[in-house]
């Protein structure tokens, strides 16, 4: 309830253009969520198209022209675009709003409640996708519809781009990017978010502005094999083992950018004494060896200090009484923005010191640059947040990787994830896991987030309001 009280207080002091969800609007958002959860938009069940069609119907009922709604098929799924036409008065390119309609598979046998029926219990909403990312989709949908009904005309076009296979192949994402080239920037509902520290304390909000590149290599040693009663010096399994030990011991060079330095400065506020000193030292003297000694011992910090690669799977040999003819390890890397996948592969090949080892890159890694947060966007986000959390700091961060934002950034569209949800101590949303859940008051608390930001970034409300 803290957030609602804070919000009400802030509203009283805020200008008359503030925009708070009415009970009716909260009920409508809940209805959208019930429907969204009921569509099994997983890769296996394939109901993403049905969800897209349902949403398109809601937009049409609210007054969006059929010509401004498009279902975009790609691969096994579909994306959805919704254009909110502006009057063009700002002369600026459109702003994109991202979310994904698909969800990770959920087996009802593992869940307390049916994953595809929105269930409220003890102040929590349960269902597959309540946090990742059907809330984002519902939140943006109800925002566009509320703004439209209020008569708001933006000063530039606003375009929703919902993907339909973010959790799997991202083919719909690629198709959306292709259609929406030339947009000014994208705001993503699928990451970013706050930590609600409680009344009177400073809460922190994280804006995702960069993602590491996700790349996987298969590392293989081949051998002519033979009978296991006649072991030889050369052996595919031992050679692969030697190579993996070298990869384990190797550390990629330490790196930093504006985003990681700013997030370290904020992390220092809440870290233990030793870590706080090291973080501040690193911010002052990036790359500082002494600071690094402390920081790289911590898994979470080490992952944003450098490219990392780690062995994740192994397969080798074909019979218990035969010398192995092949041994393969899977090595998963999270690459610092600005470093190419080819350079990482070359570095690993150098490290293993064995020319006979083959490297194969799996899938098609997406290299994406960091996006530079503009003061305009940062201020709009902060002003919206302050209506809920008067004492808040916002900070950009770099994520280990994996949202639609990668593809938009790669196409030259700066992308910032600014989801509206706040977690509290004790929350366990369990993204991708069983019993995924979301607090009801977090759900309602985020319903004004996007409209406040849109009004600040895309012009003044219409005279009718
Ligand atoms: Zn997601």
XYZ file of C-alpha atoms and ligand atoms in Angstrom:
466
model
C 0.000 0.000 0.000
C 2.936 2.324 0.493
C 3.205 3.026 -3.184
C -0.469 3.909 -3.501
C -0.283 6.257 -0.514
C 2.849 7.882 -1.885
C 1.197 8.148 -5.237
C -1.941 9.768 -3.851
C 0.138 12.274 -1.879
C 2.248 13.077 -4.896
C -0.838 13.474 -7.019
C -2.294 16.037 -4.651
C 0.836 18.120 -5.108
C 1.181 17.376 -8.792
C -0.249 19.451 -11.626
C -3.791 18.851 -12.833
C -2.428 17.044 -15.879
C -1.498 14.050 -13.717
C -3.158 10.894 -14.872
C -4.241 8.331 -12.309
C -5.953 5.056 -13.085
C -9.584 4.988 -11.982
C -11.153 1.867 -10.467
C -12.738 1.182 -13.838
C -9.367 1.432 -15.582
C -7.767 -0.862 -13.007
C -10.560 -3.361 -13.658
C -9.989 -3.114 -17.402
C -6.249 -3.728 -16.959
C -7.094 -6.782 -14.845
C -9.453 -8.036 -17.548
C -6.670 -7.669 -20.142
C -4.319 -9.600 -17.862
C -6.829 -12.434 -17.383
C -7.235 -12.752 -21.119
C -3.493 -12.468 -21.819
C -2.672 -15.237 -19.330
C -5.401 -17.494 -20.769
C -3.705 -17.697 -24.192
C -1.025 -20.384 -24.145
C 1.465 -18.303 -26.083
C 4.336 -20.757 -25.700
C 6.378 -22.219 -28.521
C 4.698 -25.606 -28.046
C 1.072 -24.448 -27.743
C 1.424 -21.715 -30.354
C -1.404 -19.408 -29.220
C 0.549 -16.184 -29.695
C -1.427 -15.337 -32.834
C -4.698 -15.666 -30.902
C -3.360 -13.306 -28.246
C -2.239 -10.825 -30.920
C -5.688 -10.958 -32.532
C -7.397 -10.423 -29.184
C -5.217 -7.363 -28.472
C -5.755 -5.970 -31.969
C -9.515 -6.252 -31.349
C -9.216 -4.243 -28.126
C -7.217 -1.514 -29.904
C -9.830 -1.369 -32.665
C -12.674 -1.018 -30.146
C -10.793 1.874 -28.538
C -10.638 3.792 -31.810
C -7.371 2.743 -33.452
C -7.808 2.450 -37.229
C -7.473 -1.043 -38.677
C -4.759 0.329 -40.990
C -2.659 1.235 -37.937
C -2.699 -2.326 -36.588
C -0.594 -5.028 -38.154
C -0.034 -8.670 -37.321
C 3.471 -9.533 -38.491
C 4.049 -13.263 -39.096
C 7.607 -14.581 -38.888
C 8.875 -18.099 -38.273
C 6.339 -20.021 -36.187
C 4.839 -16.984 -34.463
C 3.620 -13.439 -35.042
C 4.433 -9.949 -33.852
C 1.979 -7.061 -33.488
C 2.452 -3.371 -34.274
C 0.083 -0.580 -33.221
C 0.655 2.924 -34.514
C -0.671 5.777 -32.379
C -0.719 8.630 -34.868
C 0.641 11.953 -33.697
C 0.008 15.379 -35.226
C 3.638 15.563 -36.353
C 4.122 18.884 -34.565
C 7.404 17.844 -32.950
C 8.890 16.822 -36.308
C 10.582 13.931 -34.492
C 10.763 10.281 -35.556
C 8.486 7.756 -33.805
C 9.146 6.252 -30.388
C 8.804 2.461 -30.138
C 7.352 0.584 -27.180
C 8.475 -3.015 -26.820
C 7.141 -6.100 -25.093
C 6.810 -9.792 -25.901
C 3.587 -11.789 -26.056
C 5.162 -15.246 -25.849
C 6.047 -16.976 -22.598
C 8.225 -19.849 -21.449
C 6.424 -23.218 -21.325
C 4.745 -24.122 -18.017
C 3.727 -27.605 -16.912
C 0.494 -27.443 -14.860
C 1.678 -30.498 -12.891
C 4.464 -28.405 -11.308
C 2.234 -25.477 -10.412
C 0.001 -24.842 -7.402
C -2.563 -23.115 -9.656
C -3.189 -23.560 -13.366
C -0.448 -21.497 -15.107
C -2.889 -20.355 -17.814
C -5.597 -19.083 -15.471
C -4.887 -15.812 -13.698
C -5.355 -16.635 -10.011
C -5.314 -14.156 -7.140
C -4.353 -15.482 -3.727
C -3.105 -13.589 -0.643
C -2.353 -10.413 -2.550
C -0.476 -12.199 -5.334
C -1.421 -12.811 -8.958
C -0.273 -16.189 -10.259
C 0.088 -17.245 -13.887
C 2.703 -17.866 -16.568
C 3.810 -14.466 -17.808
C 2.430 -12.292 -14.975
C 5.873 -10.690 -14.792
C 7.659 -11.908 -17.933
C 6.297 -10.205 -19.977
C 2.508 -10.215 -20.156
C 2.369 -7.474 -17.556
C 4.466 -5.284 -19.855
C 2.200 -6.077 -22.800
C -0.966 -5.384 -20.785
C 0.484 -2.219 -19.242
C 1.391 -0.728 -22.632
C -1.922 -1.827 -24.152
C -4.049 -0.220 -21.436
C -1.868 2.916 -21.620
C -2.411 3.394 -25.366
C -6.133 2.729 -24.963
C -6.549 5.120 -22.008
C -4.625 7.870 -23.789
C -6.654 7.385 -26.953
C -9.964 7.527 -25.068
C -8.841 10.688 -23.238
C -8.332 12.432 -26.587
C -4.563 12.698 -26.227
C -2.790 13.456 -29.511
C 0.959 12.931 -29.361
C 3.333 15.342 -31.068
C 5.007 12.400 -32.828
C 3.961 8.850 -33.700
C 4.133 6.223 -30.977
C 4.404 2.613 -32.094
C 3.891 -0.531 -30.052
C 6.019 -3.443 -31.268
C 5.136 -6.680 -29.491
C 7.254 -9.665 -30.487
C 5.996 -13.249 -30.422
C 9.088 -15.421 -29.882
C 11.410 -13.457 -27.612
C 11.988 -16.506 -25.441
C 13.048 -18.675 -28.389
C 14.232 -17.651 -31.865
C 13.420 -13.895 -31.961
C 12.412 -14.196 -35.615
C 9.409 -11.945 -35.013
C 11.758 -9.445 -33.373
C 13.932 -9.355 -36.488
C 10.823 -8.840 -38.643
C 9.642 -5.964 -36.421
C 13.059 -4.299 -36.522
C 13.011 -4.517 -40.313
C 9.634 -2.734 -40.439
C 10.444 -0.060 -37.881
C 13.886 1.152 -38.955
C 14.266 4.883 -38.589
C 12.531 5.135 -35.206
C 14.115 7.614 -32.806
C 14.519 5.104 -29.972
C 12.737 2.230 -28.253
C 11.446 1.884 -24.707
C 11.185 -1.737 -23.587
C 8.773 -3.048 -20.943
C 10.637 -6.359 -20.628
C 13.455 -5.288 -18.291
C 14.352 -2.411 -16.043
C 12.395 -1.866 -12.861
C 12.721 -0.755 -9.308
C 13.417 -1.912 -5.826
C 10.982 -0.510 -3.309
C 13.062 0.029 -0.160
C 10.064 1.012 1.971
C 8.642 4.225 3.307
C 11.160 6.982 4.083
C 14.035 5.099 2.424
C 15.648 5.756 -0.934
C 14.373 3.361 -3.590
C 16.450 2.513 -6.641
C 15.283 2.196 -10.222
C 17.325 0.456 -12.906
C 17.191 1.425 -16.593
C 18.583 -1.280 -18.853
C 20.709 0.511 -21.468
C 23.029 -2.256 -22.674
C 23.182 -6.024 -22.924
C 26.124 -8.329 -23.267
C 26.269 -10.426 -26.426
C 25.217 -14.034 -25.944
C 27.390 -16.465 -27.890
C 27.881 -20.215 -27.619
C 30.792 -22.217 -29.016
C 31.235 -25.940 -29.460
C 34.830 -26.886 -28.800
C 35.769 -30.232 -30.329
C 38.790 -32.526 -30.309
C 38.865 -35.397 -32.817
C 41.016 -38.521 -32.741
C 41.414 -41.734 -34.748
C 40.373 -43.715 -31.651
C 41.185 -47.381 -31.123
C 40.883 -50.151 -28.530
C 40.862 -49.084 -24.893
C 43.234 -51.954 -24.034
C 45.911 -50.051 -25.997
C 45.868 -46.501 -24.606
C 48.071 -43.917 -26.291
C 49.331 -40.502 -25.375
C 46.881 -38.768 -27.746
C 43.297 -38.911 -26.449
C 40.386 -36.654 -27.368
C 38.942 -36.536 -23.831
C 42.228 -35.663 -22.135
C 43.024 -33.017 -24.725
C 39.613 -31.461 -24.342
C 40.044 -31.563 -20.554
C 43.361 -29.710 -20.844
C 41.735 -27.094 -23.079
C 38.856 -26.573 -20.651
C 41.198 -26.121 -17.691
C 42.961 -23.367 -19.649
C 39.644 -21.670 -20.443
C 38.680 -21.933 -16.771
C 41.870 -20.188 -15.681
C 41.766 -17.493 -18.335
C 40.251 -14.110 -17.589
C 39.248 -11.705 -20.311
C 40.531 -8.149 -19.813
C 38.546 -5.887 -17.509
C 36.302 -3.374 -19.312
C 33.937 -0.563 -18.420
C 31.625 1.997 -19.968
C 29.513 4.927 -18.731
C 26.722 2.545 -17.816
C 28.744 0.174 -15.667
C 30.558 3.038 -13.927
C 27.284 4.769 -13.071
C 25.756 1.563 -11.771
C 28.856 0.876 -9.627
C 28.515 4.326 -8.063
C 24.953 3.488 -7.040
C 25.825 -0.079 -5.958
C 28.385 1.453 -3.578
C 25.538 3.048 -1.596
C 24.187 -0.310 -0.477
C 27.293 -2.543 -0.605
C 29.286 -3.773 2.418
C 32.189 -1.534 3.453
C 34.985 -3.333 1.633
C 33.014 -3.611 -1.610
C 31.832 0.002 -1.377
C 35.415 1.249 -1.085
C 36.460 -0.879 -4.060
C 33.497 0.245 -6.165
C 34.205 3.929 -5.505
C 37.871 3.419 -6.237
C 37.037 1.698 -9.517
C 34.659 4.506 -10.526
C 37.385 7.063 -9.818
C 40.147 5.059 -11.489
C 38.512 2.602 -13.894
C 40.536 -0.600 -14.173
C 42.268 -0.025 -10.817
C 44.009 -3.297 -9.903
C 43.431 -3.115 -6.156
C 39.722 -2.433 -6.552
C 39.465 -5.195 -9.114
C 40.884 -7.742 -6.659
C 37.901 -7.210 -4.377
C 35.261 -6.799 -7.077
C 36.064 -9.760 -9.296
C 35.619 -12.168 -6.373
C 31.903 -11.381 -6.489
C 30.095 -13.323 -9.178
C 27.512 -10.642 -9.952
C 30.074 -7.861 -10.266
C 32.600 -9.973 -12.156
C 29.963 -10.605 -14.832
C 29.733 -6.884 -15.636
C 33.477 -6.261 -15.453
C 34.474 -8.339 -18.457
C 33.550 -10.855 -21.093
C 33.003 -14.250 -19.464
C 33.055 -17.751 -20.959
C 32.158 -20.937 -19.133
C 31.851 -24.627 -19.998
C 28.208 -25.696 -19.741
C 27.878 -29.092 -21.481
C 30.034 -32.054 -22.416
C 29.784 -35.041 -24.712
C 32.507 -37.487 -25.619
C 33.282 -41.059 -26.610
C 31.095 -43.790 -28.063
C 31.835 -46.990 -26.098
C 33.258 -47.824 -22.703
C 35.952 -50.019 -24.268
C 36.993 -47.669 -27.085
C 39.363 -44.725 -27.237
C 37.242 -41.607 -27.840
C 37.072 -40.442 -31.443
C 35.543 -37.183 -30.469
C 35.064 -34.987 -27.419
C 32.991 -31.811 -27.460
C 32.349 -29.169 -24.840
C 29.800 -26.374 -25.055
C 31.196 -23.046 -23.912
C 28.764 -20.193 -23.319
C 30.102 -16.634 -23.457
C 28.611 -13.291 -22.419
C 30.547 -10.698 -24.353
C 31.105 -7.106 -23.302
C 29.477 -4.598 -25.730
C 32.019 -3.454 -28.301
C 33.868 -6.795 -28.474
C 33.168 -9.011 -31.494
C 32.240 -12.687 -31.306
C 35.086 -13.433 -33.736
C 37.616 -11.795 -31.400
C 36.390 -13.870 -28.464
C 36.677 -17.061 -30.504
C 40.197 -16.101 -31.604
C 41.149 -15.427 -27.993
C 39.813 -18.805 -26.809
C 41.667 -20.550 -29.646
C 44.883 -18.830 -28.525
C 44.293 -19.753 -24.876
C 43.830 -23.501 -25.463
C 47.195 -23.753 -27.275
C 46.147 -26.641 -29.473
C 45.705 -26.042 -33.205
C 43.817 -29.314 -33.611
C 40.882 -28.053 -31.547
C 37.898 -26.917 -33.612
C 35.588 -24.079 -32.650
C 32.062 -23.776 -34.027
C 29.780 -20.841 -33.214
C 26.220 -21.968 -32.519
C 23.158 -20.049 -33.751
C 23.721 -16.521 -34.879
C 24.942 -14.311 -32.049
C 23.609 -10.748 -32.055
C 26.272 -8.176 -31.249
C 24.727 -4.994 -29.941
C 26.187 -1.672 -28.816
C 25.399 0.049 -25.520
C 22.758 2.802 -25.774
C 23.608 6.204 -24.357
C 20.881 7.436 -22.054
C 19.772 10.962 -22.990
C 18.908 13.538 -20.286
C 15.438 13.881 -21.866
C 14.570 10.213 -21.403
C 16.183 9.956 -17.999
C 14.230 12.982 -16.758
C 10.927 11.649 -18.107
C 11.420 8.307 -16.382
C 12.490 9.937 -13.140
C 9.542 12.352 -13.091
C 7.101 9.489 -13.610
C 8.739 7.453 -10.852
C 8.678 10.372 -8.409
C 4.888 10.380 -8.430
C 5.144 6.964 -6.749
C 8.502 7.162 -4.970
C 9.479 10.714 -4.024
C 12.923 9.507 -2.843
C 14.285 7.632 -5.794
C 17.509 7.367 -7.750
C 17.572 6.031 -11.303
C 20.625 4.378 -12.763
C 21.410 2.745 -16.107
C 22.677 -0.842 -16.057
C 24.093 -3.444 -18.382
C 22.426 -6.836 -18.378
C 23.939 -10.252 -19.015
C 21.877 -10.414 -22.197
C 18.730 -11.747 -23.774
C 15.898 -9.321 -24.634
C 14.458 -7.981 -27.883
C 16.474 -4.833 -27.212
C 19.580 -6.535 -28.651
C 18.092 -6.526 -32.148
C 16.851 -2.939 -31.976
C 20.206 -1.666 -30.697
C 22.038 -3.585 -33.383
C 19.847 -1.854 -36.014
C 20.930 1.534 -34.650
C 17.823 2.204 -32.528
C 18.923 3.121 -28.988
C 16.876 1.020 -26.573
C 16.147 1.485 -22.900
C 14.192 -0.988 -20.812
C 12.048 0.877 -18.307
C 9.448 -1.587 -17.011
C 7.076 -0.244 -14.383
C 7.350 -2.968 -11.746
C 8.912 -2.563 -8.333
C 9.985 -5.511 -6.236
C 10.219 -5.545 -2.474
C 12.295 -7.519 -0.023
C 10.756 -11.002 0.109
C 9.223 -10.944 -3.391
C 9.948 -14.080 -5.394
C 8.435 -13.558 -8.846
C 10.125 -16.712 -10.190
C 10.469 -15.635 -13.827
C 10.501 -18.658 -16.160
C 9.932 -20.951 -13.141
C 6.894 -22.477 -11.524
C 4.262 -20.390 -9.730
C 5.366 -17.145 -11.421
C 3.692 -14.376 -9.446
C 3.241 -10.648 -9.033
C 1.901 -8.536 -6.152
C -1.522 -7.046 -6.910
C -0.384 -3.654 -5.630
C 2.692 -3.751 -7.889
C 0.335 -4.498 -10.781
C -1.912 -1.519 -10.019
C 1.017 0.685 -8.984
C 2.525 0.537 -12.471
C -0.553 1.464 -14.463
C 0.274 5.185 -14.778
C 3.994 4.749 -15.430
C 3.905 4.720 -19.231
C 1.295 7.426 -19.707
C 3.297 9.886 -17.594
C 6.438 9.124 -19.589
C 4.638 9.353 -22.935
C 3.109 12.714 -22.068
C 6.520 14.085 -21.214
C 8.305 12.683 -24.281
C 5.589 13.077 -26.885
C 3.907 16.361 -26.285
C 1.182 17.997 -24.277
C -2.252 16.542 -23.539
C -5.085 17.579 -25.851
C -7.079 20.635 -24.849
C -10.038 18.438 -23.908
C -8.215 17.137 -20.835
Zn 11.004 -11.472 -21.081
